[in-house]
Amino acid sequence: MYYIYVRKLDKKKFIGLSVVINGYYLTRIQSLFSLFEKEIEKLTEKGVIIHLTEEGDISSKLASLSDEEEEVISVVNTLQVKINSMARIKRLPPADFSVSVSSRKIFRETDPMTEIAEASCRFGFTVVLKEKDYDTIRLTSFKNILKNLNAEKFALIKENENLREVNRTIQRQKNNFKKVVFLSLVLVVCGVGAILLYFSLNDANVQLDVARRTINEKDVKIENRDHRISTLRDSVKSLKEDVEREKTSNEKLESKLQTVMSYYPFAVTKCEVNNSRFKFDYYCTQEKEVTVTLKAINETSGEEVITGTYTLKFNEGTGSKELIYNNPLNGWCDYYVVLIYNGNVIAGKDW
C-alpha cells in the first residue's frame, strides 16, 4: 500500500513525502497527517530542504532533493521508524477486480476514517484533502510572527518614503519661495517686504526641522524593528538547538527502553507494598496477557512465601495493577516482596 503526502509550498512549488507498507493498510489515516505535518515542521526549523521566508511563507531554494542527500536520508530513516511503530494496521484484503486500477475516490479529511480506510483498499487512487489546519501550532506561531514583523517593516518603510516626499516638497517650496522673495526684493525694496520675508523663511525652516526630526524618529523605529527581527531569528536558532538536544535525549531513552522490553513483556515504573497487597505502575509496548508470580521472602529466616500466581492483562502504554495476597503477611516480620516473570525478578520492595 502506497501513502503519499503532497504539500503545496507556494504557487509553483510542492513537496511530497511517501511511504510504502507491504501487505498491510492503515485503519486511521489521521495519524499519517499528524506524522507528515510534524515532519514538515522539523524540516522547516532545520531550514535545509525547506525554510520560512521573511513573509512567513514556506519555500525552498533546492532545484532537486539530490542536492541534500544526507538530509533526505535522515527524513527517510525517521519516517521508517515512526511508520514501523504504528499499531493501527490491518492485513490487506483480497483485490477487488470489479474496480479499475485507475479508479479514484476523493474524500475530505473530516470524512469518517472507516470509509477512507475501506476505499484505500478498494480503489486505485484514494485522495484525502485537508484544506486548513495543516500547520502545527508551533509552525503557525513562527509564521504569524514573521508575517507581522514583515508587515510592520514595510509599513514603516512606506511611511518613511512619504515623509521624504514631504521633505522634498518643502524643499521645492522653499526654493520657489526664495525665487519669489528675490523677485519681490527687486520689485519692492522696502522694509515691510524684508520683515515679511524674514518671518516666512523662519517658518519654512521650522517646518523643515520638524520634518527632519520626524524622519530621524522613523529611522530609529526601523532600526529597532530590524533588531527585533534579528533577535527572533537568534531565538529560532536557539529553539532548533533545544529541539535537537531533546530529540537526542528521547532517542537514548527509547533505546534503553527497547533494551529492557526485549527481556521483559512490561516494565515496572513504581511499586507499593503492605501486608495485604502489592500495587505497581507499568509501561507496556502492546496489549498482552502475562502470567506472573508474587513471592514474599522473610528477611530474618530466609523463608519464601508464595502469595499467588496471577494472569494479568496489560494495556498498551502506561497503567497500574493491584495484586491481593492469598494470605496476609505477618506484621511482626520483615519481608522482601518480589514480582517474578519466567523465573526473573521484574520488581521488588521491602516491607
Tab-separated table of N, CA and C in Angstrom, residues 18 26 94 109 127 129 189 200 205 214 229-230 257 336:
chain	number	residue	atom	x	y	z
A	18	SER	N	6.439	10.135	0.922
A	18	SER	CA	5.751	8.895	0.548
A	18	SER	C	6.289	7.731	1.363
A	26	LEU	N	-3.357	1.098	6.763
A	26	LEU	CA	-3.655	1.826	7.994
A	26	LEU	C	-5.162	1.999	8.151
A	94	PRO	N	-8.289	-9.301	-0.054
A	94	PRO	CA	-8.071	-9.684	-1.464
A	94	PRO	C	-8.462	-8.548	-2.410
A	109	GLU	N	-10.674	15.486	4.774
A	109	GLU	CA	-10.040	14.987	5.998
A	109	GLU	C	-11.066	14.780	7.113
A	127	VAL	N	-7.914	9.872	-2.639
A	127	VAL	CA	-7.383	11.209	-2.363
A	127	VAL	C	-8.106	11.769	-1.132
A	129	LEU	N	-8.338	15.236	1.041
A	129	LEU	CA	-7.992	16.660	1.004
A	129	LEU	C	-8.059	17.253	2.408
A	189	VAL	N	11.473	97.297	-2.868
A	189	VAL	CA	12.573	97.467	-1.925
A	189	VAL	C	12.044	98.326	-0.783
A	200	SER	N	8.635	84.553	6.935
A	200	SER	CA	8.263	83.435	6.063
A	200	SER	C	9.374	82.374	6.002
A	205	ASN	N	11.814	77.106	7.752
A	205	ASN	CA	12.898	76.383	8.424
A	205	ASN	C	12.373	75.547	9.599
A	214	THR	N	11.145	64.131	12.462
A	214	THR	CA	10.207	63.016	12.249
A	214	THR	C	10.877	61.892	11.469
A	229	ILE	N	13.781	41.625	14.669
A	229	ILE	CA	13.795	40.503	13.722
A	229	ILE	C	15.057	39.661	13.920
A	230	SER	N	16.187	40.340	14.101
A	230	SER	CA	17.445	39.619	14.309
A	230	SER	C	17.398	38.816	15.607
A	257	LEU	N	14.788	1.822	26.744
A	257	LEU	CA	13.506	1.156	26.971
A	257	LEU	C	13.361	-0.072	26.086
A	336	TYR	N	10.773	-9.109	52.006
A	336	TYR	CA	11.115	-8.505	50.717
A	336	TYR	C	10.175	-9.132	49.684
